[in-house]
Amino acid sequence: MIVLGIETSCDETAASVVEAKNKKKKILSNILYSQFKEHKDYGGIVPEIAFREHLKLIDKIILRALKKAKKEFKEIDVIAATGGPGLHGGLLIGTTIAKSISLSIDKPFMPINHLEGHILSPRIEYNLSFPYLVLLITGGHTMLVIAHKIGKYEILGMTLDDALGEAFDKTAKLLNIGFPGGPQIEKLAKRGSPSIELAQPLINSNDCNFSFSGLKTSVVKIVNSKKNKSDKFKADICCSFQYTILNIIKKKCELGLQIFQKKYPNKKKKIVVVGGVASNSFLRKNLEKFTITNNSNLFIPAKNLCTDNAAMIAWVAAEKFKKNKQNNFNFQPLPNWHI
Ligand code: KG4
Ligand code: ZN
Protein backbone atom coordinates (compact mmCIF):
# COMPACT_ATOMS: atom_id res chain seq x y z
CA MET A 1 0.00 0.00 0.00
CA ILE A 2 1.28 3.44 -0.94
CA VAL A 3 -0.04 6.37 1.11
CA LEU A 4 0.32 10.08 0.46
CA GLY A 5 0.16 12.04 3.73
CA ILE A 6 -0.32 15.79 4.16
CA GLU A 7 0.31 17.83 7.32
CA THR A 8 -0.71 21.49 7.64
CA SER A 9 -2.10 21.76 11.18
CA CYS A 10 0.34 24.37 12.47
CA ASP A 11 3.39 26.03 10.89
CA GLU A 12 4.86 23.12 8.93
CA THR A 13 3.75 22.53 5.35
CA ALA A 14 4.53 18.87 4.80
CA ALA A 15 3.88 15.92 2.51
CA SER A 16 5.17 12.37 2.58
CA VAL A 17 4.83 9.11 0.73
CA VAL A 18 5.08 5.91 2.75
CA GLU A 19 4.93 2.32 1.67
CA ALA A 20 3.50 -0.46 3.86
CA LYS A 21 3.96 -3.97 2.59
CA ASN A 22 3.01 -6.75 5.04
CA LYS A 23 5.23 -5.94 8.03
CA LYS A 24 7.69 -3.84 6.04
CA LYS A 25 7.42 -0.08 6.30
CA LYS A 26 9.31 2.50 4.36
CA ILE A 27 9.26 6.27 4.21
CA LEU A 28 9.81 6.97 0.50
CA SER A 29 9.81 10.73 1.00
CA ASN A 30 9.24 13.18 3.82
CA ILE A 31 9.22 16.79 2.60
CA LEU A 32 8.70 19.74 4.86
CA TYR A 33 8.79 23.51 4.84
CA SER A 34 9.03 24.99 8.31
CA GLN A 35 7.67 28.54 8.44
CA PHE A 36 9.81 29.66 11.36
CA LYS A 37 11.25 32.64 9.41
CA GLU A 38 7.75 33.95 8.70
CA HIS A 39 6.73 33.85 12.38
CA LYS A 40 9.96 34.63 14.19
CA ASP A 41 9.43 38.41 14.45
CA TYR A 42 6.20 37.73 16.35
CA GLY A 43 7.74 35.20 18.79
CA GLY A 44 4.84 32.82 18.08
CA ILE A 45 2.67 31.45 15.30
CA VAL A 46 0.33 33.89 13.56
CA PRO A 47 -2.60 31.84 12.16
CA GLU A 48 -3.25 34.17 9.19
CA ILE A 49 0.40 34.01 8.10
CA ALA A 50 0.47 30.22 8.53
CA PHE A 51 -2.67 29.92 6.39
CA ARG A 52 -1.23 32.01 3.55
CA GLU A 53 2.07 30.11 3.58
CA HIS A 54 0.35 26.73 3.44
CA LEU A 55 -1.74 27.93 0.51
CA LYS A 56 1.35 29.18 -1.33
CA LEU A 57 3.37 26.01 -0.82
CA ILE A 58 1.24 22.93 -0.42
CA ASP A 59 0.97 21.92 -4.10
CA LYS A 60 4.74 22.26 -4.61
CA ILE A 61 5.50 20.27 -1.46
CA ILE A 62 3.17 17.45 -2.57
CA LEU A 63 4.78 17.32 -6.02
CA ARG A 64 8.24 17.22 -4.45
CA ALA A 65 7.19 14.38 -2.14
CA LEU A 66 5.93 12.36 -5.12
CA LYS A 67 9.04 13.08 -7.15
CA LYS A 68 11.40 12.09 -4.32
CA ALA A 69 9.40 8.88 -3.80
CA LYS A 70 9.49 8.22 -7.57
CA LYS A 71 5.72 7.78 -7.60
CA GLU A 72 2.91 9.19 -9.70
CA PHE A 73 -0.55 10.13 -8.48
CA LYS A 74 -2.02 7.02 -10.07
CA GLU A 75 0.20 4.79 -7.91
CA ILE A 76 -1.18 6.19 -4.63
CA ASP A 77 -3.70 3.95 -2.82
CA VAL A 78 -4.84 6.27 -0.03
CA ILE A 79 -4.62 10.04 0.55
CA ALA A 80 -4.42 11.15 4.19
CA ALA A 81 -4.37 14.63 5.69
CA THR A 82 -4.36 15.96 9.23
CA GLY A 83 -7.99 16.74 10.11
CA GLY A 84 -7.26 18.21 13.57
CA PRO A 85 -6.45 19.31 16.15
CA GLY A 86 -4.78 22.46 14.84
CA LEU A 87 -5.36 25.84 13.25
CA HIS A 88 -8.55 25.80 11.22
CA GLY A 89 -7.14 27.55 8.14
CA GLY A 90 -4.24 25.13 7.77
CA LEU A 91 -6.47 22.11 8.33
CA LEU A 92 -8.86 23.38 5.65
CA ILE A 93 -6.04 23.70 3.12
CA GLY A 94 -4.59 20.25 3.82
CA THR A 95 -7.91 18.39 3.83
CA THR A 96 -9.25 20.27 0.80
CA ILE A 97 -6.24 19.52 -1.38
CA ALA A 98 -6.25 15.89 -0.16
CA LYS A 99 -9.94 15.56 -1.05
CA SER A 100 -9.31 17.11 -4.49
CA ILE A 101 -6.56 14.58 -5.20
CA SER A 102 -8.74 11.77 -3.87
CA LEU A 103 -11.58 12.81 -6.19
CA SER A 104 -9.38 13.18 -9.24
CA ILE A 105 -7.60 9.81 -8.87
CA ASP A 106 -10.61 8.03 -7.39
CA LYS A 107 -8.83 6.80 -4.28
CA PRO A 108 -10.01 7.06 -0.65
CA PHE A 109 -9.40 10.08 1.55
CA MET A 110 -8.65 9.59 5.26
CA PRO A 111 -8.60 12.45 7.78
CA ILE A 112 -6.06 11.75 10.52
CA ASN A 113 -5.85 12.99 14.09
CA HIS A 114 -2.53 14.79 14.51
CA LEU A 115 -2.02 13.47 18.07
CA GLU A 116 -2.59 9.92 16.88
CA GLY A 117 0.09 10.64 14.27
CA HIS A 118 2.56 11.44 17.05
CA ILE A 119 1.43 8.46 19.19
CA LEU A 120 1.90 5.90 16.41
CA SER A 121 5.01 7.54 14.90
CA PRO A 122 7.59 5.31 16.65
CA ARG A 123 5.98 2.27 15.02
CA ILE A 124 7.44 3.44 11.68
CA GLU A 125 11.02 2.88 12.81
CA TYR A 126 10.67 0.37 15.65
CA ASN A 127 9.08 -3.00 15.96
CA LEU A 128 6.92 -1.63 18.76
CA SER A 129 3.87 -3.60 19.86
CA PHE A 130 0.94 -2.47 22.02
CA PRO A 131 0.38 -1.65 24.83
CA TYR A 132 2.73 1.20 25.67
CA LEU A 133 2.84 4.35 27.75
CA VAL A 134 3.13 7.58 25.77
CA LEU A 135 4.48 10.92 26.93
CA LEU A 136 3.23 13.32 24.27
CA ILE A 137 5.00 16.68 24.48
CA THR A 138 4.27 19.14 21.69
CA GLY A 139 3.73 22.88 21.26
CA GLY A 140 -0.01 22.52 21.79
CA HIS A 141 -0.42 19.41 23.94
CA THR A 142 1.14 17.62 26.89
CA MET A 143 -0.31 14.34 28.04
CA LEU A 144 0.38 10.87 29.38
CA VAL A 145 -1.52 8.22 27.51
CA ILE A 146 -1.73 4.45 27.46
CA ALA A 147 -1.92 3.28 23.86
CA HIS A 148 -3.84 0.00 24.24
CA LYS A 149 -4.21 -0.65 20.52
CA ILE A 150 -4.81 1.29 17.32
CA GLY A 151 -7.69 3.67 18.02
CA LYS A 152 -7.81 2.96 21.76
CA TYR A 153 -5.96 5.58 23.78
CA GLU A 154 -6.50 6.19 27.48
CA ILE A 155 -5.51 9.63 28.74
CA LEU A 156 -3.99 9.34 32.23
CA GLY A 157 -3.33 13.03 32.62
CA MET A 158 -2.67 16.22 30.71
CA THR A 159 -1.56 19.79 31.20
CA LEU A 160 -3.96 22.00 33.05
CA ASP A 161 -2.52 25.15 31.45
CA ASP A 162 0.44 25.57 29.05
CA ALA A 163 1.78 22.75 26.89
CA LEU A 164 5.44 21.89 27.44
CA GLY A 165 6.54 23.22 24.02
CA GLU A 166 4.63 26.41 24.75
CA ALA A 167 6.53 26.75 28.06
CA PHE A 168 9.82 26.42 26.13
CA ASP A 169 8.66 29.00 23.56
CA LYS A 170 7.42 31.51 26.15
CA THR A 171 10.56 31.19 28.27
CA ALA A 172 12.74 31.75 25.20
CA LYS A 173 10.66 34.81 24.26
CA LEU A 174 11.12 36.21 27.76
CA LEU A 175 14.87 35.72 27.52
CA ASN A 176 14.80 37.18 24.01
CA ILE A 177 16.80 34.29 22.57
CA GLY A 178 14.73 33.52 19.46
CA PHE A 179 11.95 31.37 18.08
CA PRO A 180 11.05 28.49 18.16
CA GLY A 181 12.13 28.44 21.79
CA GLY A 182 12.87 24.75 22.31
CA PRO A 183 16.01 24.46 20.16
CA GLN A 184 17.32 27.85 21.41
CA ILE A 185 16.93 26.88 25.07
CA GLU A 186 18.58 23.54 24.41
CA LYS A 187 21.56 25.27 22.77
CA LEU A 188 22.06 27.88 25.48
CA ALA A 189 21.54 25.37 28.34
CA LYS A 190 24.72 23.55 27.28
CA ARG A 191 26.75 26.53 28.51
CA GLY A 192 24.90 26.90 31.83
CA SER A 193 24.58 25.19 35.18
CA PRO A 194 21.36 24.11 36.95
CA SER A 195 22.01 26.61 39.76
CA ILE A 196 18.67 28.44 39.82
CA GLU A 197 15.76 26.96 41.72
CA LEU A 198 12.50 27.12 39.79
CA ALA A 199 8.93 26.12 40.70
CA GLN A 200 7.92 22.53 39.96
CA PRO A 201 4.12 22.79 39.76
CA LEU A 202 2.06 19.66 40.54
CA ILE A 203 5.21 17.58 41.06
CA ASN A 204 3.74 16.08 44.23
CA SER A 205 0.12 15.97 43.10
CA ASN A 206 0.14 12.17 42.88
CA ASP A 207 -1.69 12.22 39.56
CA CYS A 208 -0.58 12.37 35.94
CA ASN A 209 -1.57 15.98 35.29
CA PHE A 210 0.96 18.65 34.42
CA SER A 211 1.13 22.41 34.91
CA PHE A 212 3.78 24.67 33.45
CA SER A 213 2.41 28.18 33.89
CA GLY A 214 3.78 28.41 37.47
CA LEU A 215 7.21 27.40 36.21
CA LYS A 216 7.02 30.12 33.59
CA THR A 217 5.96 32.65 36.27
CA SER A 218 8.94 31.75 38.43
CA VAL A 219 11.21 32.34 35.41
CA VAL A 220 9.51 35.72 34.83
CA LYS A 221 10.09 36.76 38.45
CA ILE A 222 13.76 35.80 38.42
CA VAL A 223 14.41 37.42 35.04
CA ASN A 224 12.62 40.65 36.02
CA SER A 225 14.52 40.88 39.31
CA LYS A 226 17.89 40.66 37.56
CA LYS A 227 19.36 43.94 36.29
CA ASN A 228 22.25 42.50 34.33
CA LYS A 229 20.91 39.72 32.15
CA SER A 230 24.29 38.38 31.10
CA ASP A 231 24.70 35.45 28.70
CA LYS A 232 25.86 33.36 31.66
CA PHE A 233 22.65 34.19 33.56
CA LYS A 234 20.52 33.27 30.53
CA ALA A 235 22.42 30.00 30.09
CA ASP A 236 21.88 29.16 33.78
CA ILE A 237 18.15 29.87 33.50
CA CYS A 238 17.90 27.62 30.40
CA CYS A 239 19.87 24.84 32.06
CA SER A 240 17.82 25.07 35.28
CA PHE A 241 14.62 25.16 33.22
CA GLN A 242 15.56 21.91 31.45
CA TYR A 243 16.50 20.16 34.71
CA THR A 244 13.19 21.24 36.27
CA ILE A 245 11.25 19.92 33.27
CA LEU A 246 13.16 16.66 33.46
CA ASN A 247 12.28 16.24 37.17
CA ILE A 248 8.61 16.85 36.47
CA ILE A 249 8.33 14.47 33.54
CA LYS A 250 10.30 11.73 35.30
CA LYS A 251 7.92 11.92 38.26
CA LYS A 252 4.85 11.80 36.02
CA CYS A 253 6.26 8.94 33.95
CA GLU A 254 6.90 6.96 37.16
CA LEU A 255 3.23 7.37 38.10
CA GLY A 256 2.19 6.49 34.56
CA LEU A 257 4.31 3.34 34.66
CA GLN A 258 2.70 2.29 37.95
CA ILE A 259 -0.75 2.57 36.37
CA PHE A 260 0.49 0.78 33.26
CA GLN A 261 1.87 -2.06 35.37
CA LYS A 262 -1.38 -2.49 37.30
CA LYS A 263 -3.25 -2.84 34.02
CA TYR A 264 -0.63 -5.03 32.37
CA PRO A 265 1.26 -6.87 35.14
CA ASN A 266 2.77 -9.39 32.73
CA LYS A 267 3.83 -7.00 29.98
CA LYS A 268 7.20 -5.33 29.54
CA LYS A 269 7.05 -1.67 30.57
CA LYS A 270 7.46 0.49 27.47
CA ILE A 271 7.62 4.29 27.35
CA VAL A 272 7.29 6.19 24.12
CA VAL A 273 8.16 9.89 24.04
CA VAL A 274 6.82 11.83 21.07
CA GLY A 275 6.21 15.38 19.85
CA GLY A 276 8.50 18.32 19.09
CA VAL A 277 9.93 18.55 22.62
CA ALA A 278 11.05 14.91 22.38
CA SER A 279 13.71 16.06 19.91
CA ASN A 280 15.55 17.74 22.82
CA SER A 281 18.88 15.90 23.26
CA PHE A 282 19.19 16.63 26.99
CA LEU A 283 15.76 15.09 27.66
CA ARG A 284 16.46 12.15 25.32
CA LYS A 285 19.72 11.30 27.06
CA ASN A 286 18.32 11.60 30.58
CA LEU A 287 15.09 9.75 29.84
CA GLU A 288 17.25 6.91 28.55
CA LYS A 289 18.99 6.74 31.98
CA PHE A 290 15.61 6.99 33.71
CA THR A 291 14.13 4.04 31.83
CA ILE A 292 17.20 1.90 32.51
CA THR A 293 16.78 2.43 36.27
CA ASN A 294 13.05 1.81 35.93
CA ASN A 295 13.50 -1.44 34.09
CA SER A 296 11.48 -0.23 31.15
CA ASN A 297 12.19 0.20 27.45
CA LEU A 298 12.31 3.63 25.87
CA PHE A 299 11.28 4.45 22.30
CA ILE A 300 11.81 7.94 20.92
CA PRO A 301 11.46 8.57 17.18
CA ALA A 302 14.32 10.10 15.19
CA LYS A 303 14.36 13.88 15.68
CA ASN A 304 12.77 14.63 12.30
CA LEU A 305 9.85 12.35 13.22
CA CYS A 306 9.39 14.00 16.64
CA THR A 307 8.65 17.45 15.26
CA ASP A 308 5.66 17.81 12.95
CA ASN A 309 5.91 15.85 9.72
CA ALA A 310 3.63 14.19 7.19
CA ALA A 311 5.17 10.70 7.39
CA MET A 312 3.43 10.11 10.73
CA ILE A 313 0.11 11.16 9.16
CA ALA A 314 0.57 8.82 6.20
CA TRP A 315 1.60 6.08 8.62
CA VAL A 316 -1.62 6.26 10.70
CA ALA A 317 -3.61 5.97 7.48
CA ALA A 318 -1.58 2.91 6.45
CA GLU A 319 -2.16 1.26 9.84
CA LYS A 320 -5.89 2.04 9.90
CA PHE A 321 -6.71 1.38 6.27
CA LYS A 322 -5.42 -2.18 6.54
CA LYS A 323 -8.03 -2.82 9.25
CA ASN A 324 -10.91 -0.78 7.91
CA LYS A 325 -11.03 0.36 4.30
CA GLN A 326 -12.77 3.69 4.52
CA ASN A 327 -13.34 6.84 2.55
CA ASN A 328 -14.29 9.79 4.70
CA PHE A 329 -14.98 12.30 2.00
CA ASN A 330 -17.58 14.28 3.99
CA PHE A 331 -15.15 15.03 6.81
CA GLN A 332 -14.81 18.66 7.89
CA PRO A 333 -11.73 19.88 9.85
CA LEU A 334 -11.96 19.58 13.63
CA PRO A 335 -9.64 22.19 15.24
CA ASN A 336 -10.26 20.65 18.70
CA TRP A 337 -10.33 16.99 17.69
CA HIS A 338 -9.65 14.83 20.78
CA ILE A 339 -8.12 11.40 20.79
O1 KG4 B 1 5.17 18.51 17.72
P1 KG4 B 1 5.55 19.88 17.28
O2 KG4 B 1 6.51 20.01 16.14
O3 KG4 B 1 4.28 20.71 16.90
C1 KG4 B 1 3.06 20.59 17.59
O4 KG4 B 1 2.33 19.60 17.34
O5 KG4 B 1 2.85 21.49 18.46
O6 KG4 B 1 6.11 20.65 18.57
C2 KG4 B 1 6.55 21.97 18.48
C3 KG4 B 1 7.16 22.36 19.81
C4 KG4 B 1 7.55 23.81 19.89
O7 KG4 B 1 7.00 24.37 21.04
C5 KG4 B 1 9.08 23.77 19.96
O8 KG4 B 1 9.65 24.81 20.73
C6 KG4 B 1 9.31 22.43 20.62
O9 KG4 B 1 8.35 21.58 20.04
N1 KG4 B 1 10.66 21.93 20.32
C7 KG4 B 1 11.58 21.70 21.27
C8 KG4 B 1 12.77 21.33 20.58
N2 KG4 B 1 12.51 21.32 19.24
C9 KG4 B 1 11.21 21.69 19.11
N3 KG4 B 1 11.53 21.81 22.62
C10 KG4 B 1 12.65 21.52 23.30
N4 KG4 B 1 13.82 21.20 22.72
C11 KG4 B 1 13.94 21.07 21.38
N5 KG4 B 1 15.10 20.74 20.81
ZN1 ZN C 1 2.67 17.95 16.45
PDB file of C-alpha atoms in Angstrom, residues 13 32 86 98 101 129 161 164 173 214 237 254 308 317 323 327:
ATOM      1  CA  THR A  13       3.751  22.531   5.353  1.00  0.00           C
ATOM      2  CA  LEU A  32       8.696  19.741   4.858  1.00  0.00           C
ATOM      3  CA  GLY A  86      -4.782  22.458  14.844  1.00  0.00           C
ATOM      4  CA  ALA A  98      -6.253  15.891  -0.160  1.00  0.00           C
ATOM      5  CA  ILE A 101      -6.555  14.580  -5.199  1.00  0.00           C
ATOM      6  CA  SER A 129       3.873  -3.596  19.859  1.00  0.00           C
ATOM      7  CA  ASP A 161      -2.525  25.149  31.445  1.00  0.00           C
ATOM      8  CA  LEU A 164       5.442  21.894  27.436  1.00  0.00           C
ATOM      9  CA  LYS A 173      10.658  34.809  24.260  1.00  0.00           C
ATOM     10  CA  GLY A 214       3.777  28.414  37.467  1.00  0.00           C
ATOM     11  CA  ILE A 237      18.150  29.870  33.496  1.00  0.00           C
ATOM     12  CA  GLU A 254       6.897   6.965  37.156  1.00  0.00           C
ATOM     13  CA  ASP A 308       5.657  17.813  12.950  1.00  0.00           C
ATOM     14  CA  ALA A 317      -3.612   5.971   7.475  1.00  0.00           C
ATOM     15  CA  LYS A 323      -8.030  -2.822   9.250  1.00  0.00           C
ATOM     16  CA  ASN A 327     -13.341   6.844   2.548  1.00  0.00           C
TER      17      ASN A 327
END
